[in-house]
PDB file of C-alpha atoms in Angstrom:
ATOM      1  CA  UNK A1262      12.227 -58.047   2.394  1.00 78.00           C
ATOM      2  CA  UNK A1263      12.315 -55.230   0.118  1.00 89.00           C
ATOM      3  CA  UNK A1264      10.734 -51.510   1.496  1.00 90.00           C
ATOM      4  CA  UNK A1265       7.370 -51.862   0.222  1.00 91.00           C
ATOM      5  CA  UNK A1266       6.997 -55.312   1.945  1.00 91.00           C
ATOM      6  CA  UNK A1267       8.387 -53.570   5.105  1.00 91.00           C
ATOM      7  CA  UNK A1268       6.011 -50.759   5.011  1.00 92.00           C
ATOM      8  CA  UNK A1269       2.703 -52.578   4.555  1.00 91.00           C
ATOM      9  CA  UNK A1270       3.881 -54.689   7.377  1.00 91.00           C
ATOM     10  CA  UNK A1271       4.230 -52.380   9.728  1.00 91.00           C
ATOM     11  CA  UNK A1272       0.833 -50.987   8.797  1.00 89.00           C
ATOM     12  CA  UNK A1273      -0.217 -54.848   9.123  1.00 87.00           C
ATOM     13  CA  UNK A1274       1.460 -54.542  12.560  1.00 87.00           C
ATOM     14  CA  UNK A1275      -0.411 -51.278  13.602  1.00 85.00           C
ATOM     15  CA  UNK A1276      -3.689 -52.733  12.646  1.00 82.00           C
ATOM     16  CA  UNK A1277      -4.223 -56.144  13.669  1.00 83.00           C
ATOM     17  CA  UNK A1278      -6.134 -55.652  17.120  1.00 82.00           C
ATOM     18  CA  UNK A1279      -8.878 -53.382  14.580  1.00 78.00           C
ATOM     19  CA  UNK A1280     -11.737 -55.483  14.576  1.00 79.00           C
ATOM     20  CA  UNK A1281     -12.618 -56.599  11.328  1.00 74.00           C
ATOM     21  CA  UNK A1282     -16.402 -55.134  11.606  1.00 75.00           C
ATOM     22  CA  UNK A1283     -14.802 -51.991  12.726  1.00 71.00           C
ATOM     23  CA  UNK A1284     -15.869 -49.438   9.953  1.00 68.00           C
ATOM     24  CA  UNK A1285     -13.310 -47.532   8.129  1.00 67.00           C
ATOM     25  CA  UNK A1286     -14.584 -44.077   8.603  1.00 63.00           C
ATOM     26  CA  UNK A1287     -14.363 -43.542  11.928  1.00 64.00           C
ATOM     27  CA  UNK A1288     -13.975 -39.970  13.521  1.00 68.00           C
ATOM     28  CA  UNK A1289     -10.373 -39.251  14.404  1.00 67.00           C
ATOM     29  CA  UNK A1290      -9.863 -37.422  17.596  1.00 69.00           C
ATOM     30  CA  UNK A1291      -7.851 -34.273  16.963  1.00 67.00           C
ATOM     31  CA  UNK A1292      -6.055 -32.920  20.225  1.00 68.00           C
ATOM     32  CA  UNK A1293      -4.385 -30.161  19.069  1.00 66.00           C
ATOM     33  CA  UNK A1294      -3.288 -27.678  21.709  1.00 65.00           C
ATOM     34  CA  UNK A1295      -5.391 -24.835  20.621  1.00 67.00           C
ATOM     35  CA  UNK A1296      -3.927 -22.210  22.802  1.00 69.00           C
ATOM     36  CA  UNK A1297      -0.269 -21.206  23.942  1.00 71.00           C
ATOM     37  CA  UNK A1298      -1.539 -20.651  27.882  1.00 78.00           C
ATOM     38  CA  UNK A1299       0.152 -17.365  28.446  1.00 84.00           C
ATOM     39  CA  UNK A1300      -2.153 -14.229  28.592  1.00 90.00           C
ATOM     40  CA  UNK A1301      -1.711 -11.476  26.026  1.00 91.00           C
ATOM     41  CA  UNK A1302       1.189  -9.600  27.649  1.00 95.00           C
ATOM     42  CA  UNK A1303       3.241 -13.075  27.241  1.00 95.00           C
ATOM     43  CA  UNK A1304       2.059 -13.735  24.259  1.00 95.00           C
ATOM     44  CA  UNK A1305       3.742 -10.061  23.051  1.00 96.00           C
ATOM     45  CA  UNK A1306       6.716 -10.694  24.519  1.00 96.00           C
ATOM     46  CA  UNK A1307       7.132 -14.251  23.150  1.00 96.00           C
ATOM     47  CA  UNK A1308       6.918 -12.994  19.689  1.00 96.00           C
ATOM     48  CA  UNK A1309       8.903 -10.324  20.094  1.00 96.00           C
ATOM     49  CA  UNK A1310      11.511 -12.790  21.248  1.00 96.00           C
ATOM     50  CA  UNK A1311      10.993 -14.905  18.543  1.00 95.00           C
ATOM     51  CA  UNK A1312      11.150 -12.905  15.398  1.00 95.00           C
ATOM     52  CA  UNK A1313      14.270 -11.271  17.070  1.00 94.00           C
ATOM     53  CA  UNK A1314      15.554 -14.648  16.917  1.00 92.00           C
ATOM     54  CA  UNK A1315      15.100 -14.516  13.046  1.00 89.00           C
ATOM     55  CA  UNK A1316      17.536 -11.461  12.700  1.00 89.00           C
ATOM     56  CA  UNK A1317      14.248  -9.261  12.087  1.00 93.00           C
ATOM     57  CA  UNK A1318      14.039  -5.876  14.095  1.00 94.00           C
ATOM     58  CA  UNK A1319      10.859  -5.706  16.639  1.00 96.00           C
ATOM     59  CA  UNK A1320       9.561  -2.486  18.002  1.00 96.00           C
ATOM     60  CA  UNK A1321       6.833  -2.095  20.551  1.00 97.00           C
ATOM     61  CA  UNK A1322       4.730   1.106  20.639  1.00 97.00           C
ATOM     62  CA  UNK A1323       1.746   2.749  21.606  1.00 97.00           C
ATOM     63  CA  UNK A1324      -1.160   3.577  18.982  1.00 96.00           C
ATOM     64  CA  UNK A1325      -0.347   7.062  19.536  1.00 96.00           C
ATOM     65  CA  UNK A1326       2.982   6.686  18.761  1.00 97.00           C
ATOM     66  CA  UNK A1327       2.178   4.351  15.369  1.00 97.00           C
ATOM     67  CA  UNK A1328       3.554   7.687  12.995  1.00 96.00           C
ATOM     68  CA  UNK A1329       6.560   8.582  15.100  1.00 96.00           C
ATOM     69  CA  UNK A1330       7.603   5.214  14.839  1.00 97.00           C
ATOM     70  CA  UNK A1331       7.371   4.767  11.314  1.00 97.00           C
ATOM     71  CA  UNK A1332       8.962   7.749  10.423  1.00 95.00           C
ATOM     72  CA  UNK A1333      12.097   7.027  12.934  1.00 96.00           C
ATOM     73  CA  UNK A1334      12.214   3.686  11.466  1.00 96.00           C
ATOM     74  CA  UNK A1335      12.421   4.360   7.898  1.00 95.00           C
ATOM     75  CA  UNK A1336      14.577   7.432   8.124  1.00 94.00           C
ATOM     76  CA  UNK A1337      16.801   5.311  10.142  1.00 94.00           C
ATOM     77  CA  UNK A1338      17.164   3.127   7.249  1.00 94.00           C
ATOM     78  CA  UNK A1339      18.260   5.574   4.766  1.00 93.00           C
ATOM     79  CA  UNK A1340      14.769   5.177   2.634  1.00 93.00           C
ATOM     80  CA  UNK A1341      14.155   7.484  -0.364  1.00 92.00           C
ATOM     81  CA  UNK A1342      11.704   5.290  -2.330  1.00 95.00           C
ATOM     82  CA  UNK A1343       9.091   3.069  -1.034  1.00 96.00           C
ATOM     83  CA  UNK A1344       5.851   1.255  -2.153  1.00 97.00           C
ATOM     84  CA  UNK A1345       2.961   0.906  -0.026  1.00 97.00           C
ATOM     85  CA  UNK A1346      -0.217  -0.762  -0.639  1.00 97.00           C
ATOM     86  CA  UNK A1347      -2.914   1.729  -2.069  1.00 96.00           C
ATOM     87  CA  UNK A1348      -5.082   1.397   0.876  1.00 96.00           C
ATOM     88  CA  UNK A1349      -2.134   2.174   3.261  1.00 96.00           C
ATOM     89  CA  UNK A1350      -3.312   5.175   5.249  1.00 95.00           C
ATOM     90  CA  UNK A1351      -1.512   7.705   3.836  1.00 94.00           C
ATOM     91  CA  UNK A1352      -1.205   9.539   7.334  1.00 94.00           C
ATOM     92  CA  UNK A1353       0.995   6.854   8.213  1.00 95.00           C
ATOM     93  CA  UNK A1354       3.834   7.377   5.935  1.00 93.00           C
ATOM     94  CA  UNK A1355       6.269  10.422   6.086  1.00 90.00           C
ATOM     95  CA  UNK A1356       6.659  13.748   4.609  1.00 89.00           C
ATOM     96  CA  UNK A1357      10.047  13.617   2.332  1.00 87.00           C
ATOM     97  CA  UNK A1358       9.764   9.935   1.162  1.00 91.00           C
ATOM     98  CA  UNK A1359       8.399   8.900  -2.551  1.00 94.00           C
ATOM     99  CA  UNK A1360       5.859   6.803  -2.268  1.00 95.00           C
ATOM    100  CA  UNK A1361       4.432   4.254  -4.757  1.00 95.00           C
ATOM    101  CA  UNK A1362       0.847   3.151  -3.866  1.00 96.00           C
ATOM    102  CA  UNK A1363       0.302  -0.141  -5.280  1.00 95.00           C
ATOM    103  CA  UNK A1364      -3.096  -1.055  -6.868  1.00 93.00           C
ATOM    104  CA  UNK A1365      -1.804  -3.739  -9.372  1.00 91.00           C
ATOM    105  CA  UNK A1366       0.117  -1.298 -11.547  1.00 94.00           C
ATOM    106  CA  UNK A1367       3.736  -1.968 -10.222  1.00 94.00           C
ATOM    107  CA  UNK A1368       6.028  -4.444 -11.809  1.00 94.00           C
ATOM    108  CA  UNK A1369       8.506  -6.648 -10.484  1.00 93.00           C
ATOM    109  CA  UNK A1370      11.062  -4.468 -12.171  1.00 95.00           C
ATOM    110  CA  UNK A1371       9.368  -1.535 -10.803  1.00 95.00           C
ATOM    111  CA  UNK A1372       9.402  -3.078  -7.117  1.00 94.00           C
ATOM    112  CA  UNK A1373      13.032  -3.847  -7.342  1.00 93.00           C
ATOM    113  CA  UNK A1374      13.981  -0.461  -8.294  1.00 94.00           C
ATOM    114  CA  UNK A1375      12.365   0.792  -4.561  1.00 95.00           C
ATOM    115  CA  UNK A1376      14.172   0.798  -1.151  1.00 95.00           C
ATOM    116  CA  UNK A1377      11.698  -0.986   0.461  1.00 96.00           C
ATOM    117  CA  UNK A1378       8.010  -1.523   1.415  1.00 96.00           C
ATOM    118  CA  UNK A1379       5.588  -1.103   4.067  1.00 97.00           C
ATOM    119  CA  UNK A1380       2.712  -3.145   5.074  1.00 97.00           C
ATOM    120  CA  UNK A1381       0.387  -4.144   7.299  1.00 97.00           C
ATOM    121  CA  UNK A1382      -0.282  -8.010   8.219  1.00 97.00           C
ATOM    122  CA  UNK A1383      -3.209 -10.192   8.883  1.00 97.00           C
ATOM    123  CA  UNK A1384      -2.006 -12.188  11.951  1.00 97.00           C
ATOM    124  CA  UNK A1385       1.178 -13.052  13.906  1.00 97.00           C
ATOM    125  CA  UNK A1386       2.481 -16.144  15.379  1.00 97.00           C
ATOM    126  CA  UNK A1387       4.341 -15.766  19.010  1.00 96.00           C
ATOM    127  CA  UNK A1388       5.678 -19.481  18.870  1.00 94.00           C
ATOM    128  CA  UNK A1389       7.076 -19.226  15.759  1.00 94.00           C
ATOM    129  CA  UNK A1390       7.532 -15.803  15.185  1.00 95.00           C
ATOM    130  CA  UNK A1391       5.523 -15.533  11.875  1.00 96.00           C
ATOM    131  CA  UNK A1392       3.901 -13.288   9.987  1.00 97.00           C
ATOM    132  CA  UNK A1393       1.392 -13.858   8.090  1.00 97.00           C
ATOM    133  CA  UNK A1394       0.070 -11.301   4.887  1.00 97.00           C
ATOM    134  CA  UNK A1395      -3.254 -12.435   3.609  1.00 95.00           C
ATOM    135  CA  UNK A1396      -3.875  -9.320   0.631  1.00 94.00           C
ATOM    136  CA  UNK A1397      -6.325  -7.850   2.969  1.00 94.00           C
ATOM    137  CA  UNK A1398      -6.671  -4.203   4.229  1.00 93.00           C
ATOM    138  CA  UNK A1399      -3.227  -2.465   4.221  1.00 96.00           C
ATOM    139  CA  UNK A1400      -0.965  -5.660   2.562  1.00 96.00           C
ATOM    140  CA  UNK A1401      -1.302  -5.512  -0.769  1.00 94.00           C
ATOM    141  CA  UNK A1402       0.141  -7.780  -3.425  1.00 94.00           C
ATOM    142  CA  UNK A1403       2.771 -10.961  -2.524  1.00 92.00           C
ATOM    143  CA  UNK A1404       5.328  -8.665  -4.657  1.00 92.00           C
ATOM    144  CA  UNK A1405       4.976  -6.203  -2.283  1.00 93.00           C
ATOM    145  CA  UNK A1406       7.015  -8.391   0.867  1.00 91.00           C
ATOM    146  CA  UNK A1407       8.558 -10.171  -1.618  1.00 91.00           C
ATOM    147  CA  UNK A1408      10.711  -8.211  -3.867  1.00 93.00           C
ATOM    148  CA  UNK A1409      11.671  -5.223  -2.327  1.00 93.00           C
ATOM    149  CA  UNK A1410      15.169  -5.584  -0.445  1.00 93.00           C
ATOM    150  CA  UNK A1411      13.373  -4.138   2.492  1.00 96.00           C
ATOM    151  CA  UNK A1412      10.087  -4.536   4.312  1.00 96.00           C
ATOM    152  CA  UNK A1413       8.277  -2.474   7.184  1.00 97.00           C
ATOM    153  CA  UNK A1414       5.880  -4.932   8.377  1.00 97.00           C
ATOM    154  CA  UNK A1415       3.063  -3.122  10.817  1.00 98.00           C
ATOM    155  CA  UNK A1416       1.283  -5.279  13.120  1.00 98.00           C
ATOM    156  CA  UNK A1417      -1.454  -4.555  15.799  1.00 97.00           C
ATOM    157  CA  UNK A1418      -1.228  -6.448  19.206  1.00 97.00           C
ATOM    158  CA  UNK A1419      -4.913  -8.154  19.080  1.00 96.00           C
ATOM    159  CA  UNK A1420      -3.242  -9.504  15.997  1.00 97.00           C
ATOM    160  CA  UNK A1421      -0.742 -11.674  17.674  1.00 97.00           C
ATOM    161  CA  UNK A1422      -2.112 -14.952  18.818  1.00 96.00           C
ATOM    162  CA  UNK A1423       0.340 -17.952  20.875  1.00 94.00           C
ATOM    163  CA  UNK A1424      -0.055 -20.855  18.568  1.00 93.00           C
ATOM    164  CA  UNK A1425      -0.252 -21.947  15.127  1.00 92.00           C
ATOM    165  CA  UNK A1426      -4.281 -23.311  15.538  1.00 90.00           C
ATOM    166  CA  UNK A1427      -5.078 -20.430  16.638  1.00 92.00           C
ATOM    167  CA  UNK A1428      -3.647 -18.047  14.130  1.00 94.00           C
ATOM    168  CA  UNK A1429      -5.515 -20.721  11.402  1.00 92.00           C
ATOM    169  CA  UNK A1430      -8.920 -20.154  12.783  1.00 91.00           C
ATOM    170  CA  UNK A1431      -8.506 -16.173  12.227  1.00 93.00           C
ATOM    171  CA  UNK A1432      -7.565 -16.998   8.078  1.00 94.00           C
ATOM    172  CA  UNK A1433      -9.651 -17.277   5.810  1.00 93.00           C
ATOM    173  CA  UNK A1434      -8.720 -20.333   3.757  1.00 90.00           C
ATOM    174  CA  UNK A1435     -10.229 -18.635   0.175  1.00 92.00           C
ATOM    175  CA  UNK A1436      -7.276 -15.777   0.259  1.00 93.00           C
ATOM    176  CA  UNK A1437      -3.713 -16.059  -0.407  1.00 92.00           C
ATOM    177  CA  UNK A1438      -1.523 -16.534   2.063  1.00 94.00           C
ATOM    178  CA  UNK A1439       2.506 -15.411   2.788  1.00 94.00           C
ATOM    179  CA  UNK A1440       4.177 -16.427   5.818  1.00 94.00           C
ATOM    180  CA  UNK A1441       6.923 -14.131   6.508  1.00 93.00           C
ATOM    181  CA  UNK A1442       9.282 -15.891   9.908  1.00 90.00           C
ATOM    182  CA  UNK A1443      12.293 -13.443   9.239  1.00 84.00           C
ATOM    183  CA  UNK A1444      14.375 -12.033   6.339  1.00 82.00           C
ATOM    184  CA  UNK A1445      14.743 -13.943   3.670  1.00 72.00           C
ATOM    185  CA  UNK A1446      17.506 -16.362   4.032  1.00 70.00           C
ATOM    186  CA  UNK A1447      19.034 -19.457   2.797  1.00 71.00           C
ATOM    187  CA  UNK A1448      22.133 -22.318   3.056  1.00 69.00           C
ATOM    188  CA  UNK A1449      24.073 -23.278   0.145  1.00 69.00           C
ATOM    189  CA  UNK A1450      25.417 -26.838   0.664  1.00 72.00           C
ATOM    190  CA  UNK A1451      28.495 -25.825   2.570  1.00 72.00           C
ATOM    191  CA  UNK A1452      25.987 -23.876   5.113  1.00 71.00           C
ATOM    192  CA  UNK A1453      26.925 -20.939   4.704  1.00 75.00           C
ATOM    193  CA  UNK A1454      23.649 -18.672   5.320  1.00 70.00           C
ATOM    194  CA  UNK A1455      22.420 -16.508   2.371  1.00 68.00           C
ATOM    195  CA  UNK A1456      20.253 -13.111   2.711  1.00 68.00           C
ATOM    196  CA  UNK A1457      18.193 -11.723   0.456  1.00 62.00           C
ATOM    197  CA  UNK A1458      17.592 -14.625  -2.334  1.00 66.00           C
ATOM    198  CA  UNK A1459      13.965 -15.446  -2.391  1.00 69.00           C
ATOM    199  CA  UNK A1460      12.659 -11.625  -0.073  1.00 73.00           C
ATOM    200  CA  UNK A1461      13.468  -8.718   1.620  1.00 86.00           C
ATOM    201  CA  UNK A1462      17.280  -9.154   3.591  1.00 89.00           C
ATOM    202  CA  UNK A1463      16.113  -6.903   6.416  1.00 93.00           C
ATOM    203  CA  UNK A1464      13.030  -6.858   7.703  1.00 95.00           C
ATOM    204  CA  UNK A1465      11.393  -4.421  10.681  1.00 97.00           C
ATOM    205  CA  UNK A1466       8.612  -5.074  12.331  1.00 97.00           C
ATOM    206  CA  UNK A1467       6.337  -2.591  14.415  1.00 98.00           C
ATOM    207  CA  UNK A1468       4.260  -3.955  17.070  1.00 98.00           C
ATOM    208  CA  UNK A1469       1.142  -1.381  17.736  1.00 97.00           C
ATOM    209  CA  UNK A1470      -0.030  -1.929  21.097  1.00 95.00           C
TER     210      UNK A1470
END
């Protein structure tokens, strides 16, 4: 018995109590757990667990603190040249730093020659520890969390959602999508972990609350 015989027999297998009348598009039931059960404080503190776990840098704050923060943060890193989406508020970003709003203009080059970025993001993922960019309000391009060797990634807490479904059913499945679970990273065939090929090697995340 060769694979292919092997495979259609199991299928063969899985199907012979189907009656033969049966009709072939019936409506499969999807039980997806739709929800993570914790409430919203849980929900925080799960994802800040979990994109710790990725090596990222998570810090909670307070809306009134939002400016503070981002300043401390990106002074801390030793910035001197970042790029920020064009609809970034600019009240956000600090006095001292030069800033590149993006609008299209910005090329790869031109990306790679900053210290880093700052955006906003569309949704986050507690169980997983994702973030996910959709080009909406405050993101910008994919170059934008892509290239830079850095990335600020600002996130409001009514943002952050438990699970997976969840987090789908806030997308919207016409825009482009980049899901961002840590710095970039990858193995070469000895395992030996790798920063910084395909993204950003550090990435900071601000949790608005």
């Amino acid at each position: 018995m060769n694979a292919r015989e092997e495979i259609l027999g199991r299928i063969r297998g899985a199907l012979k109590d189907v009656p033969r009348d049966e009709p072939d598009d019936r409506d499969i039931e999807r039980n997806y757990q739709r929800s993570s059960g914790l409430d919203h404080e849980g929900v925080l503190e799960l994802f800040a667990e979990t994109v710790a776990d990725y090596k990222a840098t998570v810090r909670r704050v307070p809306a009134a603190d939002r400016i503070a923060a981002i300043d401390e943060i990106l002074a801390g890193r030793g910035l001197e040249r970042i790029a920020v989406p064009a609809d970034l508020p600019r009240d956000w970003l600090p006095a001292g730093l030069e800033v590149s709003f993006d609008s299209g203009q910005l090329t790869s080059a031109d990306l790679d020659a900053m210290d880093g970025a700052v955006t906003r993001a569309a949704v986050g993922i507690a169980s997983t520890g994702t973030l996910i960019l959709d080009a909406s309000a405050g993101q910008g391009r994919r170059l934008l969390s892509l290239v830079p060797d850095y990335h600020l990634c600002i996130i409001e807490a009514d943002q952050v959602v438990g699970s997976v479904p969840e987090a789908v059913r806030r997308l919207d499945p016409s825009r482009p999508t980049t899901l961002i679970s840590g710095p970039s990273a990858t193995s070469d065939i000895e395992l030996n972990r790798v920063e910084g090929v395909h993204g950003p090697r550090t990435l900071d995340v601000l949790l608005v609350e």
